[in-house]
Amino acid sequence: MFGRPKQKQAETIAVLDIGSSKVVCLIGREEPGMGVRLIGKGFGVSSGVKHGAVIDLEAAEAGIRSAVEKAERAAGVTVHGVNVNVALRSLRSQHMRVQTEFASGEVADRDLKRVMNSSLSELSQPDYAILHAIPMQWSVDGEAGIDDPRGMFGKSLGVDMHFVLGGMGPLRNLAHCIERCHLEIRSVTASPYASALSVLTEDERDLGVTVIDMGAGVTSVAVFRDNVLVHVDAIGVGGRNVTQDIARGLSTPPEAAERIKTIYGSALHGADDDLAMVPCPPVGAQDRLQHHPRAHVTAIVRSRIEETFELLNERLHNAGMDNYAGRQIVLTGGAAQLNGVRELAELIFNKRVRIGQPHGIFSLDQSLTESDFAVATGLLKQAYENPGEAISGPPDLSGRRYRERRYSGHPIGRSFQWLRENF
C-alpha cells in the first residue's frame, strides 16, 4: 500500500540469498500479464558466513562473486544491484500502537504517512536496524480492525505497526561485503518472510500459519495472520549443527558427516536401524573405516531437531503466537528435507505440518522447487510486488534517517509539517 512501487515492466531484477552453506543468485524478468520468469541462476559456496553473519569478508565475497557471475552468464545481463536476504540470530519483532489527530475530517494518504512516520520516529533501537515496518491494522476514532481507512471520516487515526529488526553490526558487515563485490543493495528482506512469500497460499496467510525456515546456521520463524506478517524470530541453530553432532558422535570428518546426514539421516527410527550399518570414514589417516548402526545416526539427528523444535515452540508460546498463528506449519530450508522432520514437527507442535515448495515463478527447473530454495525464489517474487510497508529500499545503517524524523517530531517541526500539508 505504501511500500516500494511496482517495478517497471520488463525490468530485470537480481536477488541474492546469502546463507551459511550456499549463496544463490537468481535473475528474473516480469512477463507482461503473466508474472515473473527466471532467466538466470548461479550458485556459490558460502564459506565466510556463520549463523547468517559474515565472519570472513574475502571468503564471503568469493561466494557472492561466483554466484552472481554464473547467473549473469546464464541470463546474458550485467548485475548492478541486488535484493538480499538476512537470516541473523538477532532477528526480532517489535509492535507499536500509534494514534494521532489529523487536520481534515476525511482520512487521506498524507494522514496515513504521518502516522507511520510518527511510529518510525518513536521507535528507538540504536543497536538495531529496521528491516520491515508493516501496518497491521488501522483505527479511526477508536474503531479498530480497519484495513484501509482512506476516505473515512473521524478525528483521530491510529495504527498497529509491526517492526522487524536486525542487529546493526552484522548488517553493516553484510552491506560492506556486497559493496566489495561492486553491487548495490536495493532492498533487504528477513529470510523467513521471503520463504513465506515463496511457499504459502493466500488462504494460509489469512487463516494463520507459521513458516519455519531451517537453514544451515539459523532456524527462523515467520507468523502470518489475516494476510499480514505479525511475528518474526530466529535462533542460532540449524542443519550445520546436525552435521557437527554427527561428526563428533561418530568421530568422522565434517565432510563425511554431511554425506552421512544426507544419505542416512532421519529424525524417525526405522525397523531395521539396529541392523543397518553406516560406513564412517576415520578422522586420522592411519585409522580404519568404522561402521556404526543407523540407529546411532538417527538418535543424533532426532536429538538436535527435537531440541530445535522444542525451543521454537517455547519461544512462540512466550510471544503469544502458538494459538494465534492457527493450526498450520510450513517447513522450508535444507534441514526440512531430512526424513522424519515433518512427522517430528507434527508431534512437538501438535499442528498440521507440510514441506513448502516454491511456486509462482515461470521457468523454475526441478532443482529450484525444493524447499531449500524458498528464500531465493521468495526474494524474486517480492521484487515485483507492492509489499505495503512504511519504508522501502535498503535499511538505514547510519541511524540518521530516523533521528531526523525524531527531530521533526518536535512541536515546532510538526507545526511546519501541518502547514505544508494543509496550505
Short mmCIF file of C-alpha atoms in Angstrom, two decimals:
data_model
loop_
_atom_site.label_atom_id
_atom_site.label_comp_id
_atom_site.label_asym_id
_atom_site.label_seq_id
_atom_site.Cartn_x
_atom_site.Cartn_y
_atom_site.Cartn_z
CA MET A 1 0.00 0.00 0.00
CA PHE A 2 2.80 2.45 0.87
CA GLY A 3 5.94 0.47 0.11
CA ARG A 4 8.19 0.27 -2.90
CA PRO A 5 6.25 0.97 -6.11
CA LYS A 6 5.72 -1.88 -8.52
CA GLN A 7 8.74 -2.40 -10.79
CA LYS A 8 8.51 -1.29 -14.41
CA GLN A 9 7.59 -3.90 -16.95
CA ALA A 10 10.44 -5.95 -18.39
CA GLU A 11 12.88 -4.65 -15.78
CA THR A 12 15.49 -7.22 -14.81
CA ILE A 13 15.86 -7.94 -11.10
CA ALA A 14 18.66 -9.86 -9.37
CA VAL A 15 18.27 -11.38 -5.91
CA LEU A 16 20.89 -12.84 -3.63
CA ASP A 17 20.28 -15.46 -0.95
CA ILE A 18 23.36 -15.47 1.29
CA GLY A 19 23.12 -18.44 3.61
CA SER A 20 25.55 -20.19 5.92
CA SER A 21 26.19 -23.04 3.44
CA LYS A 22 25.48 -21.64 -0.03
CA VAL A 23 24.94 -18.44 -1.99
CA VAL A 24 22.16 -18.36 -4.59
CA CYS A 25 21.72 -15.64 -7.21
CA LEU A 26 18.57 -15.58 -9.32
CA ILE A 27 17.80 -13.14 -12.10
CA GLY A 28 14.22 -12.62 -13.19
CA ARG A 29 12.19 -10.54 -15.60
CA GLU A 30 8.49 -9.74 -15.50
CA GLU A 31 6.41 -11.07 -18.36
CA PRO A 32 3.57 -8.60 -19.04
CA GLY A 33 0.27 -10.12 -17.99
CA MET A 34 1.88 -13.38 -16.88
CA GLY A 35 4.23 -12.98 -13.94
CA VAL A 36 7.92 -13.36 -13.19
CA ARG A 37 10.17 -15.52 -15.37
CA LEU A 38 13.53 -16.83 -14.22
CA ILE A 39 16.21 -16.06 -16.81
CA GLY A 40 19.42 -16.87 -14.91
CA LYS A 41 20.70 -18.66 -11.84
CA GLY A 42 24.05 -19.13 -10.14
CA PHE A 43 25.37 -20.84 -7.02
CA GLY A 44 28.40 -20.31 -4.83
CA VAL A 45 29.86 -21.83 -1.68
CA SER A 46 29.23 -19.73 1.43
CA SER A 47 32.37 -20.39 3.44
CA GLY A 48 32.64 -16.97 5.09
CA VAL A 49 29.24 -16.88 6.79
CA LYS A 50 28.31 -18.32 10.19
CA HIS A 51 24.85 -18.14 11.76
CA GLY A 52 23.88 -15.80 8.91
CA ALA A 53 26.60 -13.26 9.75
CA VAL A 54 29.72 -12.52 7.71
CA ILE A 55 32.84 -13.68 9.59
CA ASP A 56 35.32 -13.70 6.69
CA LEU A 57 34.95 -10.89 4.16
CA GLU A 58 37.18 -12.43 1.50
CA ALA A 59 35.60 -15.88 1.66
CA ALA A 60 32.06 -14.45 1.65
CA GLU A 61 32.94 -12.13 -1.22
CA ALA A 62 34.25 -15.06 -3.26
CA GLY A 63 30.99 -16.97 -2.82
CA ILE A 64 28.89 -13.96 -3.81
CA ARG A 65 31.01 -13.18 -6.87
CA SER A 66 30.86 -16.80 -8.04
CA ALA A 67 27.07 -16.98 -7.77
CA VAL A 68 26.47 -13.60 -9.43
CA GLU A 69 28.89 -14.25 -12.30
CA LYS A 70 27.25 -17.61 -13.10
CA ALA A 71 23.79 -16.03 -13.06
CA GLU A 72 24.96 -13.16 -15.27
CA ARG A 73 26.35 -15.58 -17.87
CA ALA A 74 23.13 -17.61 -17.86
CA ALA A 75 20.91 -14.52 -18.21
CA GLY A 76 23.15 -12.55 -20.57
CA VAL A 77 22.92 -9.41 -18.42
CA THR A 78 25.16 -7.46 -16.04
CA VAL A 79 24.01 -7.13 -12.44
CA HIS A 80 24.49 -3.80 -10.68
CA GLY A 81 22.05 -4.05 -7.78
CA VAL A 82 20.60 -6.92 -5.77
CA ASN A 83 17.76 -7.62 -3.35
CA VAL A 84 19.25 -9.63 -0.49
CA ASN A 85 18.07 -11.65 2.49
CA VAL A 86 19.19 -11.70 6.12
CA ALA A 87 18.99 -14.70 8.43
CA LEU A 88 20.54 -13.43 11.65
CA ARG A 89 20.18 -14.69 15.18
CA SER A 90 19.29 -11.11 16.10
CA LEU A 91 16.08 -11.06 14.01
CA ARG A 92 13.23 -9.95 16.23
CA SER A 93 9.80 -8.33 16.18
CA GLN A 94 8.54 -5.25 17.95
CA HIS A 95 4.97 -3.97 17.93
CA MET A 96 3.83 -0.41 18.50
CA ARG A 97 0.46 1.34 18.54
CA VAL A 98 0.41 4.99 17.46
CA GLN A 99 -2.51 7.38 17.41
CA THR A 100 -2.70 10.99 16.32
CA GLU A 101 -5.15 13.74 15.41
CA PHE A 102 -5.45 14.77 11.77
CA ALA A 103 -6.40 18.06 10.20
CA SER A 104 -9.26 17.22 7.88
CA GLY A 105 -12.39 15.23 8.52
CA GLU A 106 -11.59 12.75 5.76
CA VAL A 107 -8.58 10.46 6.07
CA ALA A 108 -6.13 10.96 3.20
CA ASP A 109 -2.80 9.46 2.16
CA ARG A 110 -0.87 12.20 3.94
CA ASP A 111 -2.56 11.29 7.24
CA LEU A 112 -1.56 7.66 6.94
CA LYS A 113 2.01 8.56 6.08
CA ARG A 114 2.20 10.99 9.02
CA VAL A 115 1.04 8.33 11.48
CA MET A 116 3.50 5.75 10.14
CA ASN A 117 6.34 8.30 10.21
CA SER A 118 5.40 9.03 13.80
CA SER A 119 5.82 5.35 14.68
CA LEU A 120 9.22 5.27 12.97
CA SER A 121 10.33 8.33 14.91
CA GLU A 122 9.20 6.87 18.23
CA LEU A 123 11.00 3.56 17.74
CA SER A 124 14.36 3.89 19.48
CA GLN A 125 16.62 0.88 18.93
CA PRO A 126 20.18 2.20 18.32
CA ASP A 127 21.71 -1.29 18.04
CA TYR A 128 19.11 -2.50 15.53
CA ALA A 129 18.12 -1.53 12.00
CA ILE A 130 14.54 -1.64 10.74
CA LEU A 131 14.14 -4.25 8.00
CA HIS A 132 10.34 -4.10 7.70
CA ALA A 133 7.74 -1.65 9.01
CA ILE A 134 4.33 -3.19 8.37
CA PRO A 135 0.99 -1.56 9.26
CA MET A 136 -1.12 -4.41 10.65
CA GLN A 137 -4.45 -2.67 11.17
CA TRP A 138 -5.83 0.86 11.47
CA SER A 139 -8.33 2.52 13.75
CA VAL A 140 -10.47 5.64 13.27
CA ASP A 141 -11.91 7.29 16.39
CA GLY A 142 -11.16 4.13 18.35
CA GLU A 143 -12.84 1.75 15.91
CA ALA A 144 -10.16 -0.88 15.22
CA GLY A 145 -9.74 -3.63 12.63
CA ILE A 146 -9.74 -1.33 9.59
CA ASP A 147 -7.62 -2.45 6.63
CA ASP A 148 -7.69 0.83 4.70
CA PRO A 149 -9.06 3.97 6.41
CA ARG A 150 -8.64 6.31 3.44
CA GLY A 151 -11.87 8.13 2.69
CA MET A 152 -13.32 7.53 6.15
CA PHE A 153 -14.25 10.41 8.48
CA GLY A 154 -13.11 10.98 12.04
CA LYS A 155 -10.92 13.00 14.37
CA SER A 156 -8.22 10.53 15.32
CA LEU A 157 -6.26 7.95 13.38
CA GLY A 158 -4.29 5.06 14.83
CA VAL A 159 -2.21 2.18 13.53
CA ASP A 160 -0.73 -1.02 14.94
CA MET A 161 2.78 -1.34 13.50
CA HIS A 162 4.96 -4.44 13.27
CA PHE A 163 8.69 -3.77 13.04
CA VAL A 164 11.16 -6.48 12.04
CA LEU A 165 14.61 -5.61 13.37
CA GLY A 166 18.12 -6.94 12.76
CA GLY A 167 21.41 -6.34 14.53
CA MET A 168 23.20 -3.26 13.20
CA GLY A 169 26.73 -4.73 13.29
CA PRO A 170 26.07 -7.88 11.21
CA LEU A 171 24.01 -5.86 8.72
CA ARG A 172 26.85 -3.38 8.23
CA ASN A 173 29.28 -6.23 7.61
CA LEU A 174 26.90 -7.79 5.10
CA ALA A 175 26.46 -4.46 3.29
CA HIS A 176 30.23 -3.91 3.22
CA CYS A 177 30.78 -7.39 1.77
CA ILE A 178 28.25 -6.79 -1.02
CA GLU A 179 29.76 -3.38 -1.77
CA ARG A 180 33.17 -5.04 -2.14
CA CYS A 181 31.59 -7.05 -4.96
CA HIS A 182 30.67 -3.72 -6.64
CA LEU A 183 26.98 -4.33 -6.10
CA GLU A 184 24.30 -2.02 -4.74
CA ILE A 185 21.77 -3.22 -2.18
CA ARG A 186 18.27 -2.35 -3.36
CA SER A 187 16.36 -3.97 -0.51
CA VAL A 188 16.84 -6.33 2.44
CA THR A 189 14.29 -8.97 3.47
CA ALA A 190 14.19 -11.22 6.52
CA SER A 191 14.70 -14.81 5.34
CA PRO A 192 11.55 -16.37 6.87
CA TYR A 193 9.46 -13.58 5.32
CA ALA A 194 10.95 -14.32 1.88
CA SER A 195 10.36 -18.06 2.35
CA ALA A 196 6.74 -17.42 3.24
CA LEU A 197 6.16 -15.37 0.08
CA SER A 198 7.51 -18.27 -1.95
CA VAL A 199 5.60 -21.22 -0.47
CA LEU A 200 2.39 -20.01 1.21
CA THR A 201 -1.07 -19.74 -0.26
CA GLU A 202 -3.26 -16.70 0.35
CA ASP A 203 -5.67 -18.80 2.42
CA GLU A 204 -2.86 -19.93 4.71
CA ARG A 205 -1.69 -16.37 5.29
CA ASP A 206 -5.26 -15.30 6.01
CA LEU A 207 -6.25 -18.11 8.40
CA GLY A 208 -2.95 -18.18 10.27
CA VAL A 209 0.26 -20.06 9.55
CA THR A 210 3.81 -20.39 10.85
CA VAL A 211 6.73 -20.76 8.46
CA ILE A 212 9.87 -22.35 9.92
CA ASP A 213 12.90 -21.85 7.69
CA MET A 214 15.52 -24.45 8.67
CA GLY A 215 18.76 -23.03 7.30
CA ALA A 216 22.29 -24.30 7.79
CA GLY A 217 23.22 -21.81 10.52
CA VAL A 218 19.94 -20.25 11.65
CA THR A 219 16.38 -21.52 12.08
CA SER A 220 13.96 -18.62 11.69
CA VAL A 221 10.21 -18.19 12.01
CA ALA A 222 7.57 -16.03 10.36
CA VAL A 223 3.96 -15.96 11.60
CA PHE A 224 1.07 -14.72 9.46
CA ARG A 225 -2.50 -13.89 10.42
CA ASP A 226 -5.16 -12.01 8.44
CA ASN A 227 -2.77 -11.94 5.48
CA VAL A 228 -0.20 -9.89 7.44
CA LEU A 229 3.21 -10.76 8.85
CA VAL A 230 2.75 -10.49 12.62
CA HIS A 231 5.85 -12.07 14.15
CA VAL A 232 9.47 -12.96 13.33
CA ASP A 233 12.03 -14.80 15.44
CA ALA A 234 15.29 -16.71 14.97
CA ILE A 235 17.68 -18.99 16.83
CA GLY A 236 21.30 -19.77 16.02
CA VAL A 237 20.77 -23.48 15.39
CA GLY A 238 20.46 -25.15 12.01
CA GLY A 239 21.38 -28.02 9.75
CA ARG A 240 25.09 -27.43 10.25
CA ASN A 241 24.65 -28.23 13.95
CA VAL A 242 23.24 -31.63 12.97
CA THR A 243 26.32 -32.22 10.83
CA GLN A 244 28.63 -31.23 13.69
CA ASP A 245 26.78 -33.54 16.08
CA ILE A 246 27.23 -36.45 13.67
CA ALA A 247 30.92 -35.64 13.18
CA ARG A 248 31.53 -35.61 16.93
CA GLY A 249 29.26 -38.54 17.74
CA LEU A 250 30.77 -40.82 15.09
CA SER A 251 34.34 -39.40 15.13
CA THR A 252 34.26 -38.68 11.42
CA PRO A 253 35.31 -35.60 9.36
CA PRO A 254 32.68 -32.88 8.79
CA GLU A 255 32.59 -33.62 5.04
CA ALA A 256 31.80 -37.26 5.72
CA ALA A 257 29.26 -36.28 8.39
CA GLU A 258 27.42 -34.09 5.87
CA ARG A 259 27.26 -37.00 3.44
CA ILE A 260 26.06 -39.36 6.17
CA LYS A 261 23.36 -36.88 7.17
CA THR A 262 22.16 -36.56 3.57
CA ILE A 263 22.11 -40.30 2.80
CA TYR A 264 21.27 -41.92 6.15
CA GLY A 265 19.96 -39.05 8.30
CA SER A 266 16.46 -39.36 9.74
CA ALA A 267 14.55 -37.93 12.67
CA LEU A 268 12.46 -41.11 12.98
CA HIS A 269 13.64 -44.58 13.95
CA GLY A 270 13.18 -47.32 11.37
CA ALA A 271 12.50 -51.01 11.92
CA ASP A 272 15.94 -52.11 10.71
CA ASP A 273 18.01 -49.24 12.16
CA ASP A 274 19.74 -51.52 14.64
CA LEU A 275 20.87 -53.90 11.88
CA ALA A 276 21.75 -51.44 9.10
CA MET A 277 25.37 -50.27 9.36
CA VAL A 278 26.65 -46.86 8.26
CA PRO A 279 30.27 -46.57 6.99
CA CYS A 280 32.11 -43.74 8.75
CA PRO A 281 35.49 -42.57 7.42
CA PRO A 282 38.03 -42.05 10.22
CA VAL A 283 39.43 -38.72 11.34
CA GLY A 284 43.03 -39.91 11.44
CA ALA A 285 44.80 -41.00 8.26
CA GLN A 286 46.01 -44.24 9.83
CA ASP A 287 42.66 -45.26 11.31
CA ARG A 288 40.46 -47.86 9.68
CA LEU A 289 36.97 -47.37 8.29
CA GLN A 290 34.41 -47.68 11.09
CA HIS A 291 30.79 -48.85 10.92
CA HIS A 292 28.01 -47.69 13.25
CA PRO A 293 24.37 -48.78 13.46
CA ARG A 294 21.99 -46.47 11.63
CA ALA A 295 20.09 -46.20 14.92
CA HIS A 296 23.04 -44.23 16.30
CA VAL A 297 22.82 -41.72 13.46
CA THR A 298 19.04 -41.43 13.88
CA ALA A 299 19.39 -40.78 17.61
CA ILE A 300 21.87 -37.94 16.95
CA VAL A 301 19.69 -36.31 14.27
CA ARG A 302 16.47 -36.66 16.24
CA SER A 303 18.00 -35.20 19.39
CA ARG A 304 19.12 -31.99 17.66
CA ILE A 305 15.94 -31.50 15.58
CA GLU A 306 13.76 -32.20 18.62
CA GLU A 307 15.69 -29.68 20.71
CA THR A 308 15.33 -27.06 17.95
CA PHE A 309 11.58 -27.53 17.63
CA GLU A 310 11.04 -27.50 21.40
CA LEU A 311 12.97 -24.26 21.71
CA LEU A 312 10.94 -22.66 18.91
CA ASN A 313 7.70 -23.91 20.43
CA GLU A 314 8.60 -22.32 23.76
CA ARG A 315 9.50 -19.01 22.15
CA LEU A 316 6.30 -18.91 20.12
CA HIS A 317 4.31 -19.68 23.28
CA ASN A 318 6.07 -16.91 25.22
CA ALA A 319 5.30 -14.48 22.39
CA GLY A 320 1.63 -15.48 22.44
CA MET A 321 1.84 -16.84 18.89
CA ASP A 322 1.29 -20.57 19.36
CA ASN A 323 -2.51 -20.39 19.22
CA TYR A 324 -2.80 -17.05 17.40
CA ALA A 325 -0.97 -18.48 14.39
CA GLY A 326 -3.59 -21.12 13.66
CA ARG A 327 -3.14 -24.85 13.11
CA GLN A 328 -0.77 -24.90 10.11
CA ILE A 329 3.04 -25.04 9.97
CA VAL A 330 5.10 -24.97 6.77
CA LEU A 331 8.74 -26.08 6.82
CA THR A 332 11.36 -24.74 4.41
CA GLY A 333 15.15 -24.90 4.19
CA GLY A 334 17.64 -27.67 3.59
CA ALA A 335 17.21 -29.34 7.00
CA ALA A 336 13.45 -29.64 6.37
CA GLN A 337 14.20 -32.25 3.72
CA LEU A 338 15.61 -34.75 6.22
CA ASN A 339 13.47 -37.83 6.57
CA GLY A 340 11.06 -37.69 9.52
CA VAL A 341 11.41 -33.96 10.22
CA ARG A 342 7.82 -33.23 9.20
CA GLU A 343 6.44 -36.01 11.40
CA LEU A 344 8.55 -34.88 14.37
CA ALA A 345 7.29 -31.31 13.92
CA GLU A 346 3.68 -32.53 13.99
CA LEU A 347 4.40 -34.38 17.23
CA ILE A 348 6.04 -31.45 19.01
CA PHE A 349 3.86 -28.57 17.78
CA ASN A 350 0.63 -30.60 17.65
CA LYS A 351 -0.29 -28.96 14.36
CA ARG A 352 -0.58 -29.89 10.71
CA VAL A 353 2.79 -29.66 9.01
CA ARG A 354 3.79 -29.69 5.37
CA ILE A 355 7.05 -29.14 3.48
CA GLY A 356 6.88 -25.91 1.47
CA GLN A 357 7.80 -25.86 -2.20
CA PRO A 358 8.45 -22.65 -4.18
CA HIS A 359 5.84 -21.71 -6.74
CA GLY A 360 4.62 -18.74 -8.75
CA ILE A 361 7.70 -18.21 -10.96
CA PHE A 362 7.97 -19.32 -14.59
CA SER A 363 10.89 -21.44 -15.83
CA LEU A 364 11.83 -22.85 -12.42
CA ASP A 365 13.66 -26.12 -13.01
CA GLN A 366 13.19 -29.10 -10.73
CA SER A 367 16.18 -28.26 -8.51
CA LEU A 368 14.77 -24.84 -7.61
CA THR A 369 11.40 -26.22 -6.50
CA GLU A 370 12.95 -27.80 -3.41
CA SER A 371 12.37 -26.21 0.00
CA ASP A 372 15.98 -25.03 0.38
CA PHE A 373 15.44 -22.51 -2.44
CA ALA A 374 12.36 -20.94 -0.87
CA VAL A 375 14.26 -17.84 0.28
CA ALA A 376 15.78 -17.07 -3.13
CA THR A 377 12.53 -17.59 -5.05
CA GLY A 378 10.63 -15.58 -2.44
CA LEU A 379 13.01 -12.66 -2.90
CA LEU A 380 12.36 -12.77 -6.63
CA LYS A 381 8.58 -12.77 -6.17
CA GLN A 382 8.74 -9.92 -3.67
CA ALA A 383 10.75 -7.75 -6.07
CA TYR A 384 7.73 -7.45 -8.35
CA GLU A 385 5.10 -7.00 -5.67
CA ASN A 386 3.96 -4.00 -3.66
CA PRO A 387 4.68 -5.10 -0.07
CA GLY A 388 2.59 -2.38 1.62
CA GLU A 389 5.28 -1.28 4.06
CA ALA A 390 6.07 2.08 5.63
CA ILE A 391 9.67 2.01 4.40
CA SER A 392 11.32 0.97 1.15
CA GLY A 393 14.82 0.43 -0.14
CA PRO A 394 17.81 -0.71 1.94
CA PRO A 395 17.72 -0.33 5.74
CA ASP A 396 19.17 2.75 7.38
CA LEU A 397 22.53 1.59 8.76
CA SER A 398 23.66 5.08 9.75
CA GLY A 399 20.81 5.88 12.12
CA ARG A 400 20.47 9.39 10.65
CA ARG A 401 17.22 8.87 8.77
CA TYR A 402 15.09 8.19 11.83
CA ARG A 403 16.99 10.61 14.07
CA GLU A 404 15.91 13.31 11.62
CA ARG A 405 12.32 12.09 11.90
CA ARG A 406 12.56 12.22 15.69
CA TYR A 407 13.75 15.81 15.41
CA SER A 408 10.91 16.64 13.06
CA GLY A 409 8.58 15.26 15.72
CA HIS A 410 9.27 18.34 17.87
CA PRO A 411 6.13 20.54 18.26
CA ILE A 412 7.62 23.29 16.06
CA GLY A 413 8.57 20.75 13.40
CA ARG A 414 5.09 19.26 13.49
CA SER A 415 3.58 22.72 13.07
CA PHE A 416 5.58 23.41 9.91
CA GLN A 417 4.69 19.96 8.58
CA TRP A 418 0.98 20.60 9.20
CA LEU A 419 1.18 23.96 7.40
CA ARG A 420 2.92 22.38 4.39
CA GLU A 421 0.30 19.67 4.10
CA ASN A 422 -2.76 21.84 4.55
CA PHE A 423 -1.93 25.12 2.77
#
